[in-house]
Short mmCIF file of C-alpha atoms and ligand atoms in Angstrom, two decimals:
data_model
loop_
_atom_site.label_atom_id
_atom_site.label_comp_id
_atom_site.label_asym_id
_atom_site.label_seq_id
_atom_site.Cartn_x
_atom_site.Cartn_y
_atom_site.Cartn_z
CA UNK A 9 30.84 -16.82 -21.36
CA UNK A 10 33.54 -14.96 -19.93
CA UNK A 11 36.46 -17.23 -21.40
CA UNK A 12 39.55 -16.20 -18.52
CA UNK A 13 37.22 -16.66 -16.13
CA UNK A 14 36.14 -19.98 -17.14
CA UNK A 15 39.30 -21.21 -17.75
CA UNK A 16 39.71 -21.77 -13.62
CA UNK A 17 36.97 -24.16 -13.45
CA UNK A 18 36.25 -28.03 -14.37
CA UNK A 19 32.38 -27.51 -14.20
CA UNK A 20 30.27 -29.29 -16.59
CA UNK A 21 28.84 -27.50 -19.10
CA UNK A 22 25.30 -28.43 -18.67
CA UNK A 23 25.68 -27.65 -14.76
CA UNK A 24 22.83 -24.66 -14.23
CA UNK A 25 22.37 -25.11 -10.22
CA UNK A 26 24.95 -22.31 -8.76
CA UNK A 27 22.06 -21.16 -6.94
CA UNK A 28 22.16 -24.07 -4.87
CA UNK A 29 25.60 -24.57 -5.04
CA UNK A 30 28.85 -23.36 -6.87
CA UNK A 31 31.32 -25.62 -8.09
CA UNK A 32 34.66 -24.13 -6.75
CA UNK A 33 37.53 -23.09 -8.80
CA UNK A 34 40.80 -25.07 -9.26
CA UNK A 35 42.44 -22.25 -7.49
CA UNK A 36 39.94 -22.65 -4.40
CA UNK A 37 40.46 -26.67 -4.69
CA UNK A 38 44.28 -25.85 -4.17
CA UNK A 39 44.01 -23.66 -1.81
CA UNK A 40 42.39 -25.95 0.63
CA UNK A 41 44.48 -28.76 -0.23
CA UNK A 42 47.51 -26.88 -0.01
CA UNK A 43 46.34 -25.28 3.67
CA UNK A 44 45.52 -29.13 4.98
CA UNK A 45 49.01 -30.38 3.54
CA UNK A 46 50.97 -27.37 5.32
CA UNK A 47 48.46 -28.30 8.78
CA UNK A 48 49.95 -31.79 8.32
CA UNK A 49 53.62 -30.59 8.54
CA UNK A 50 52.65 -28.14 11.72
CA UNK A 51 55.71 -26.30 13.08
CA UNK A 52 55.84 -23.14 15.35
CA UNK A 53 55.07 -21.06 12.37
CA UNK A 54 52.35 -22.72 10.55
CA UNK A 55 48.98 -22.29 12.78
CA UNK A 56 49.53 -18.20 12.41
CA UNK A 57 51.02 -18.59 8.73
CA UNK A 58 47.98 -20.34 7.81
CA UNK A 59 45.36 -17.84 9.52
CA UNK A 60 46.69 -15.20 7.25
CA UNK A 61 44.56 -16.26 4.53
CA UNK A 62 41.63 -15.11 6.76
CA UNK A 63 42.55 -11.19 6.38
CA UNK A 64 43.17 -11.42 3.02
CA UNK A 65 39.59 -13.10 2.87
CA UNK A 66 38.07 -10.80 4.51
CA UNK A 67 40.02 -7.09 2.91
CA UNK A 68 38.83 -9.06 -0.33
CA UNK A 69 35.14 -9.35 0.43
CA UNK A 70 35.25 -5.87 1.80
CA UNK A 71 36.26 -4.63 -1.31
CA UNK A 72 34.01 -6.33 -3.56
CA UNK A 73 31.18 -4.93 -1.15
CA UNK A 74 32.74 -1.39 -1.31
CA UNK A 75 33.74 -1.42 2.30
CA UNK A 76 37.04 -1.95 4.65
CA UNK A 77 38.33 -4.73 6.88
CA UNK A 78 37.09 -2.68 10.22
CA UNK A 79 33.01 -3.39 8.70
CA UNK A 80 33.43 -6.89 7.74
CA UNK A 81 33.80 -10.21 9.50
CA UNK A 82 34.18 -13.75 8.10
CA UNK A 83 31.51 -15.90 8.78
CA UNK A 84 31.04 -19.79 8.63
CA UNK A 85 27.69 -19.54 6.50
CA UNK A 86 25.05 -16.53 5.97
CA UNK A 87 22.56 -18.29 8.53
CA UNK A 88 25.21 -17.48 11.37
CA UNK A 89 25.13 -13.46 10.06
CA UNK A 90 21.54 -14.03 9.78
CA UNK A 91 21.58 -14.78 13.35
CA UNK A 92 23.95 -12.31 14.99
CA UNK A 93 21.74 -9.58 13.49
CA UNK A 94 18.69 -11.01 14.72
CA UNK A 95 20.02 -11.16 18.13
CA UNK A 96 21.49 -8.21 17.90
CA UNK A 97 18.18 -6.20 18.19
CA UNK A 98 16.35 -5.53 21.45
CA UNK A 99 13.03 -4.86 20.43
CA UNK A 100 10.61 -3.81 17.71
CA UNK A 101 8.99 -4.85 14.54
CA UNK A 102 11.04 -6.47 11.56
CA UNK A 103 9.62 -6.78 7.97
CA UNK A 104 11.10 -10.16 6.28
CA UNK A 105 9.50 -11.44 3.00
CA UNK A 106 7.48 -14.80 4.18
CA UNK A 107 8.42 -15.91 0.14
CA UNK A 108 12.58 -15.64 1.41
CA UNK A 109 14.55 -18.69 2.11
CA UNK A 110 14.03 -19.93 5.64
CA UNK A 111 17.33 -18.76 6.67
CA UNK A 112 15.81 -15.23 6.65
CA UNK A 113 12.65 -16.79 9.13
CA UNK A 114 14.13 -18.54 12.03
CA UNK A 115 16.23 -16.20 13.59
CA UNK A 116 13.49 -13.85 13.73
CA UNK A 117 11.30 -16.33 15.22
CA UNK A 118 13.77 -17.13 17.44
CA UNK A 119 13.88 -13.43 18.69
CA UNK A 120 10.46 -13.15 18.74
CA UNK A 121 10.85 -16.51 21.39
CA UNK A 122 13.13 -14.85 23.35
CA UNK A 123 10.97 -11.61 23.91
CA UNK A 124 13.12 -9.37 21.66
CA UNK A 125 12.41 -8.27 17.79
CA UNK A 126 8.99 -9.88 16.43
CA UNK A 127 9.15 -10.62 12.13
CA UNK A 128 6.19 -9.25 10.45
CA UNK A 129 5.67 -11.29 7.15
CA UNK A 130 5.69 -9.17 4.05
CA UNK A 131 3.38 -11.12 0.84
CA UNK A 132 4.85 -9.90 -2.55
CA UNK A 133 2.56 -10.25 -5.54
CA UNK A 134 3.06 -13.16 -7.35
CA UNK A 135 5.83 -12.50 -9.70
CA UNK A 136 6.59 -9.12 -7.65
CA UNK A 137 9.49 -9.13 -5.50
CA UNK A 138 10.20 -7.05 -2.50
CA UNK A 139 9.26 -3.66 -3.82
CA UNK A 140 9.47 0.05 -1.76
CA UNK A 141 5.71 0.24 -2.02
CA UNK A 142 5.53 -3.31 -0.42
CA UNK A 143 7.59 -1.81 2.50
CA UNK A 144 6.34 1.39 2.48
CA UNK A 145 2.88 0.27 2.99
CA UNK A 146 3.80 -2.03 6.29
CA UNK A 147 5.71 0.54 7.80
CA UNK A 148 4.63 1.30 11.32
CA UNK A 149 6.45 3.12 13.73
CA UNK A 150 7.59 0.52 15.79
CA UNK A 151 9.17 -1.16 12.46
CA UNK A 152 12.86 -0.93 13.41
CA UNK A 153 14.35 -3.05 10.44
CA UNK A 154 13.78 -4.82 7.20
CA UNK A 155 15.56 -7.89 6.35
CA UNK A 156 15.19 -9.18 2.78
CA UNK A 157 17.58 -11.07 0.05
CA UNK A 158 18.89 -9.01 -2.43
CA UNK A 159 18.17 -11.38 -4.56
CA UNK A 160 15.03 -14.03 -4.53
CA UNK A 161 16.22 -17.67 -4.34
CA UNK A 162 13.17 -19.03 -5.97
CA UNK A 163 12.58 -16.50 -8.61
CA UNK A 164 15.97 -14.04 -9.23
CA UNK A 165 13.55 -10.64 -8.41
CA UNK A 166 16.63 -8.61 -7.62
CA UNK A 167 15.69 -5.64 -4.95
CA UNK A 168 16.45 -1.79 -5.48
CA UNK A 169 18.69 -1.89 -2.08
CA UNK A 170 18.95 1.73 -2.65
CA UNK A 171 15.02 2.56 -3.13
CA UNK A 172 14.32 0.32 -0.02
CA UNK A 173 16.87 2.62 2.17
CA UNK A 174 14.76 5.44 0.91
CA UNK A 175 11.46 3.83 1.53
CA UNK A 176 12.88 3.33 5.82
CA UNK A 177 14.30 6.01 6.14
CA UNK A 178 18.17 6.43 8.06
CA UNK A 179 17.22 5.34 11.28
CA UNK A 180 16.22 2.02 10.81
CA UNK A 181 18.19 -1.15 9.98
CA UNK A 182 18.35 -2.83 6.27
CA UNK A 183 19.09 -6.24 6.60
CA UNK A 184 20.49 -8.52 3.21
CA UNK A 185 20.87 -11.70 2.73
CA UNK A 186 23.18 -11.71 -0.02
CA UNK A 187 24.10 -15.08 -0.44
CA UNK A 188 22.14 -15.45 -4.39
CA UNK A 189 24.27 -11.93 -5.48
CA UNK A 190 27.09 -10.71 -3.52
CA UNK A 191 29.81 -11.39 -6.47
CA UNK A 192 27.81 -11.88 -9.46
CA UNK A 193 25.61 -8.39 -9.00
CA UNK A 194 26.85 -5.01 -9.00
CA UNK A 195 24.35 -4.17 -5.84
CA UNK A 196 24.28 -1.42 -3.88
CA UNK A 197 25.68 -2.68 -0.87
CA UNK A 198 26.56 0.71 0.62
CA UNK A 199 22.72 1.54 1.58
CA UNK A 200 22.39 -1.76 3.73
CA UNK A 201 23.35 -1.83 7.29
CA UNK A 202 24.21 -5.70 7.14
CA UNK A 203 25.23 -7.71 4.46
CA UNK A 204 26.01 -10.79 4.94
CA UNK A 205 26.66 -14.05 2.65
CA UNK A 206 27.96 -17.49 2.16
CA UNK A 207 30.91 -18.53 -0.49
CA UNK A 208 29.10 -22.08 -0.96
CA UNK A 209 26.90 -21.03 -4.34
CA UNK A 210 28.19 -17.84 -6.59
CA UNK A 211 31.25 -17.34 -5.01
CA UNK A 212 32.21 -20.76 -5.62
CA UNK A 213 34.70 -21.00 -2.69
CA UNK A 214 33.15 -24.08 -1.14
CA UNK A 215 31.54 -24.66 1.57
CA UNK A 216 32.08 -23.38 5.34
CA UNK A 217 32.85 -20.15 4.07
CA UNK A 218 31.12 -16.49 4.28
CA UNK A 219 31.06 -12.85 5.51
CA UNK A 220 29.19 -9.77 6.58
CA UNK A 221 29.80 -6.34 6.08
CA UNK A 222 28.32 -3.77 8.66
CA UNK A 223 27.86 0.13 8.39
CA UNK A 224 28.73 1.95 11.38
CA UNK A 225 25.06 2.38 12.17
CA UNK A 226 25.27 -1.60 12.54
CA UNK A 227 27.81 -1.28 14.73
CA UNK A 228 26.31 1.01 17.06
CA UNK A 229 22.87 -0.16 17.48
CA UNK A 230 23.16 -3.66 17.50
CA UNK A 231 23.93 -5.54 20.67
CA UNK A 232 27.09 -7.90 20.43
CA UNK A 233 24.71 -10.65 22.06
CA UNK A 234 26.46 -13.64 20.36
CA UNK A 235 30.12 -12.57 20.61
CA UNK A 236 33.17 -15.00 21.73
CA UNK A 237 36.36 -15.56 22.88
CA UNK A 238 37.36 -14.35 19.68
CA UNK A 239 35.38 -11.11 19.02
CA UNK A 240 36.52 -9.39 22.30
CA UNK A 241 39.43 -6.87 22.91
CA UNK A 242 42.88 -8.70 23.81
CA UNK A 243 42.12 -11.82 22.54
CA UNK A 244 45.30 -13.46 23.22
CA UNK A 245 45.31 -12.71 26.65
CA UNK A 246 43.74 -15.41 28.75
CA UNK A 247 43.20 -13.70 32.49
CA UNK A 248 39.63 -14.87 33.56
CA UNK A 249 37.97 -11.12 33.05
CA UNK A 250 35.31 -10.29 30.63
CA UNK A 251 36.82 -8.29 27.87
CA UNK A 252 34.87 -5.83 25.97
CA UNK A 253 33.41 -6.88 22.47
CA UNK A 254 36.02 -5.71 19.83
CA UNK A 255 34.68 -2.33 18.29
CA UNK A 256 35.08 -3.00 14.81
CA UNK A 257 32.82 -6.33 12.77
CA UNK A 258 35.33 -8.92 14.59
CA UNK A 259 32.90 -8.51 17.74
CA UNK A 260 30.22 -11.17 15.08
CA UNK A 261 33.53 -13.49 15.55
CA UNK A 262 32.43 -16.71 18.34
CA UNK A 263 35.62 -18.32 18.14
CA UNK A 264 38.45 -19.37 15.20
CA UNK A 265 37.39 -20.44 11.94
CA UNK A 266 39.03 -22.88 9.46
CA UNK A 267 42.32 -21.54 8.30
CA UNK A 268 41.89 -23.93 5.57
CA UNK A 269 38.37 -22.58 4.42
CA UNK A 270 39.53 -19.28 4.88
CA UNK A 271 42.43 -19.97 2.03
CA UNK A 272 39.36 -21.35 -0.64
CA UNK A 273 37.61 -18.12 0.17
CA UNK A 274 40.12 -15.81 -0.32
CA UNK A 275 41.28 -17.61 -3.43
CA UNK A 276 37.15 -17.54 -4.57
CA UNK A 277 37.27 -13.91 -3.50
CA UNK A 278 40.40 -12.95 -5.63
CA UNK A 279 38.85 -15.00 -8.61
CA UNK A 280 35.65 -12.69 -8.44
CA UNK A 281 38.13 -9.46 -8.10
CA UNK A 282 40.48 -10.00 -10.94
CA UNK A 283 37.37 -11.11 -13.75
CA UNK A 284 35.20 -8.11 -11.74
CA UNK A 285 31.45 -8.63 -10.73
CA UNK A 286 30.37 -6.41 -13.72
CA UNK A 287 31.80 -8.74 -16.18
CA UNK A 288 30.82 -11.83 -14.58
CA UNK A 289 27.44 -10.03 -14.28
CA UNK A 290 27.02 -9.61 -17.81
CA UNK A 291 28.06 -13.41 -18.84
CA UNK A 292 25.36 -14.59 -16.41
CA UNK A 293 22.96 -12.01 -17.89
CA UNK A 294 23.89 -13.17 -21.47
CA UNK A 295 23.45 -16.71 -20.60
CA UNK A 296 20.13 -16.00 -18.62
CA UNK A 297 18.72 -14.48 -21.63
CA UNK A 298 19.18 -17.25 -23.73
CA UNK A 299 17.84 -19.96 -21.42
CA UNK A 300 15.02 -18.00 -21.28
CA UNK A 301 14.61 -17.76 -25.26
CA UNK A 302 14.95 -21.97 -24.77
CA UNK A 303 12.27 -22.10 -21.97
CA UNK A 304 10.12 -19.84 -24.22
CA UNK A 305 10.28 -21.28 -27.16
CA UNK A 306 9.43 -24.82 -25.91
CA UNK A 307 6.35 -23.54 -24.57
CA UNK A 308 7.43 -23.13 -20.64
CA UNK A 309 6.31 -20.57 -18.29
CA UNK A 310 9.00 -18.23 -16.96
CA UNK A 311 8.10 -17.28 -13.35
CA UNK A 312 11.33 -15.12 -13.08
CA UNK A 313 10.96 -10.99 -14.24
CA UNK A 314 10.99 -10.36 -17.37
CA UNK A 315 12.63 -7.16 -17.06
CA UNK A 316 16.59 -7.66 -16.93
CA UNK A 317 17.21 -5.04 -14.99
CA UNK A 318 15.16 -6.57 -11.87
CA UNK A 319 16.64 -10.17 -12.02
CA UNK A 320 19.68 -11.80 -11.48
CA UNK A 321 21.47 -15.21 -12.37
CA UNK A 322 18.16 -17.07 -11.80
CA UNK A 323 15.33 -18.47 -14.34
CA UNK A 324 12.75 -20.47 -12.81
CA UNK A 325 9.81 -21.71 -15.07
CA UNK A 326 7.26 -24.53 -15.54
CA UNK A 327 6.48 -26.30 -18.39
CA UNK A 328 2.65 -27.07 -18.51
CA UNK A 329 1.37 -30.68 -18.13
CA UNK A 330 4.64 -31.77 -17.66
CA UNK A 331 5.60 -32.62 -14.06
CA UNK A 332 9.14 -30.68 -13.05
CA UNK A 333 10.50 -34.70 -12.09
CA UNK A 334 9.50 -35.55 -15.97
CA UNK A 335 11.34 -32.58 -17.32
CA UNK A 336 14.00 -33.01 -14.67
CA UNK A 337 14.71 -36.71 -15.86
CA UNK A 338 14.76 -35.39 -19.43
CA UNK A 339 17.27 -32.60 -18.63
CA UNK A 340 19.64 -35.03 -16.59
CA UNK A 341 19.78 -37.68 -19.99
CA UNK A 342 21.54 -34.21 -21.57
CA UNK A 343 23.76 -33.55 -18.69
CA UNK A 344 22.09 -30.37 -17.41
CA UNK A 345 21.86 -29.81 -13.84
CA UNK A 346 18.69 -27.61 -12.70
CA UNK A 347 17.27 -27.63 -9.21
CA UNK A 348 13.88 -29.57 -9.03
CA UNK A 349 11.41 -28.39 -7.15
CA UNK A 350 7.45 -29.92 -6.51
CA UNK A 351 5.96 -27.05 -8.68
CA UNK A 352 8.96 -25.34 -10.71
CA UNK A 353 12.47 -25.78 -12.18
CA UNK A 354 15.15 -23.37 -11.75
CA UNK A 355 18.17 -22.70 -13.82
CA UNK A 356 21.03 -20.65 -12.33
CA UNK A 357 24.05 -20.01 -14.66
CA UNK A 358 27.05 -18.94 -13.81
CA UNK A 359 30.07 -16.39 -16.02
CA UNK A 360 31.19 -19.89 -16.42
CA UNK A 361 28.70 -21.54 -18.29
CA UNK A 362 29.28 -22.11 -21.70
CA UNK A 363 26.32 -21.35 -24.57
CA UNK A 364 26.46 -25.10 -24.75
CA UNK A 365 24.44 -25.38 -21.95
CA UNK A 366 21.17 -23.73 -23.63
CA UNK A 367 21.63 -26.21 -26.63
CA UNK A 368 21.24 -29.16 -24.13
CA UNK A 369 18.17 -27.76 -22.42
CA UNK A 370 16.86 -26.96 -26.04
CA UNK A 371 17.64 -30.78 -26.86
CA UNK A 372 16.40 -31.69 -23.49
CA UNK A 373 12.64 -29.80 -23.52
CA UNK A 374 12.51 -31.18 -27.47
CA UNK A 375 12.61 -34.88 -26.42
CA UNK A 376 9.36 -34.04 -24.50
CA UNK A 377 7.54 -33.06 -26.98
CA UNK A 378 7.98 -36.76 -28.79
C1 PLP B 24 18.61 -16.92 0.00
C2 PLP B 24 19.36 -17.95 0.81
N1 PLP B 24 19.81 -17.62 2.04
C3 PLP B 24 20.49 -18.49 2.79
C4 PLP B 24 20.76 -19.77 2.34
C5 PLP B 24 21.51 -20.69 3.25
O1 PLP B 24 22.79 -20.16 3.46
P1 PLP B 24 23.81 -20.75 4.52
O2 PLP B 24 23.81 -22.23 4.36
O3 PLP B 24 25.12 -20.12 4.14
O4 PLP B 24 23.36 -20.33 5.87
C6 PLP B 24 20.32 -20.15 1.06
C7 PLP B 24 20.57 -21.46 0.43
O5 PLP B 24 20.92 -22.46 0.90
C8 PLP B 24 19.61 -19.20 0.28
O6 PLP B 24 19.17 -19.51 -0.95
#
């Protein structure tokens, strides 16, 4: 557990669902309350004071992705970034996982509705993730991106981001959904073209919140199909011509977001900067590890990799003849939290999470065996 990071948060110990969502911090909680109380007392100078949060949101989340405020753009939710990219390409073939959260489907079936880019369903092995020989072996010419999570929702298979741009090659488009890792893996977000994410789960800034960070090869090829008001040139001025999309990642912008989700993002944001992904990735790792041990030892099957190096802040398992709603019921009586799913559970620590939590899960899967 990393203790100073901890300290921000009123989590439950035995809370292990930050993959579906992330408790927020105190910090994040004040934020936003301390936004809506200034909205409340509105004067001439309190609509731009408050928007100020949103640039130091979004310098923050360029940082932490090793970029600049001129690539990145804040975003309501990853679904919307999800979307703008989609739109954003003309034509051609895109390679998305069919085993990725459905965020990563619809926008490319969408496009494929609308006569533009057409998915083409990758099947990882079971157990496998999205692997360079995976892509390598769809790759046809008129393949003009791949758009994968960095990190698997159901099963933590972490991606080499860097292999992958290898495996493509520079002129076409890498596409992550980075909404299970961006702040709690050290990734290499440099050799994706998009990256985009939501502060709802490991960023723990609540919900609404979210960026993407584009290269400049994003920038150039994609087609500003979904900008607004607010991602054009002179946005201020209001003289019934079409303005040209803003050059720079503000042209993904449709019109103002909250001011007041802005401030729990960049307080999230400035949380994850000061404790530093590497450290946060290591007290997830450490707590992983252990759950596993737990899962193990009580005779479940881990469905997550085995190697630590190609999984993240996720452990999903089953437990044999036992029925996930069975173990589930026995896991809430010892105030754990896991996400329940038909076939599987899933644990998802966080830097947070204390080693308490893995003696509750141990007392938990015991009281089945009665
Ligand atoms: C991998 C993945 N992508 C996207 C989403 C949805 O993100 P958002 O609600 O920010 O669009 C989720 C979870 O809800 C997810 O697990």
């Amino acid at each position: 557990m990393l203790t100073s990071y901890a300290a921000h948060f009123d989590t439950p110990a035995g809370y292990l669902d930050f993959a579906r969502f992330g408790p927020p911090s105190r910090d994040a909680v004040a934020a936003t309350a301390r936004a809506l109380e200034e909205s409340a007392r509105a004067d001439h100078t309190t609509v731009d004071g408050l928007m100020r949060a949103e640039t130091v949101a979004r310098d923050t989340a360029a940082r932490l992705a090793g970029s600049d405020g001129r690539h990145t753009v804040l975003l309501p939710n990853a679904s919307t970034g999800l979307f703008h990219a989609a739109l954003g390409i003309r034509e051609g073939v895109v390679l998305t996982p069919s085993t990725d959260f459905p965020a990563n489907h619809y926008p490319w079936r969408r496009t494929a509705d609308l006569g533009r880019a057409t998915p083409r369903w990758l099947d990882p092995a079971p157990g496998e993730g999205v692997t360079p020989d995976l892509v390598r072996a769809a790759l046809t010419d008129d393949v003009v991106a791949v758009s994968v999570s960095a990190v698997d929702f159901r099963t933590g298979f972490r991606v080499d981001l860097a292999a992958l741009r290898e495996a493509i090659g520079p002129d076409r488009l890498l596409i992550v959904d980075a909404i299970q890792a961006f702040g709690v893996a050290a990734m290499d977000w440099a050799a994706a073209d998009v990256v985009v994410a939501g502060g709802q789960k490991w960023l723990r800034a609540g919900w609404a919140t979210g960026c993407a960070v584009l290269s400049d090869r994003a920038l150039e090829s994609l087609e500003p199909v979904l900008t607004g008001w607010t991602g054009v040139e002179d946005v201020g001025v209001f003289d019934g011509v079409e303005h040209p999309p803003s050059p720079d990642a503000r042209r993904w912008s449709i019109t103002n977001l909250s001011p007041v989700t802005a401030a729990a993002f960049a307080a999230a944001l400035e949380l994850v900067e000061q404790h530093s992904v590497a450290a946060i990735e290591a007290a997830v790792a450490e707590r992983i590890t252990e759950l596993t041990e737990v899962v193990v030892a009580h005779g479940g099957r881990v469905l997550s990799p085995a190697d630590p190096a190609r999984r993240a802040g996720i452990l999903s398992f089953t437990l044999p003849d036992r029925d996930p709603a069975v173990v589930a019921k026995a896991l809430h009586a010892e105030g754990v939290t896991p996400t329940v799913r038909a076939d599987s559970l899933r644990f998802s620590p966080h830097a947070s999470t204390p080693p308490e939590a893995a003696e509750r899960v141990a007392a938990a899967l015991s009281s089945l065996r009665n």
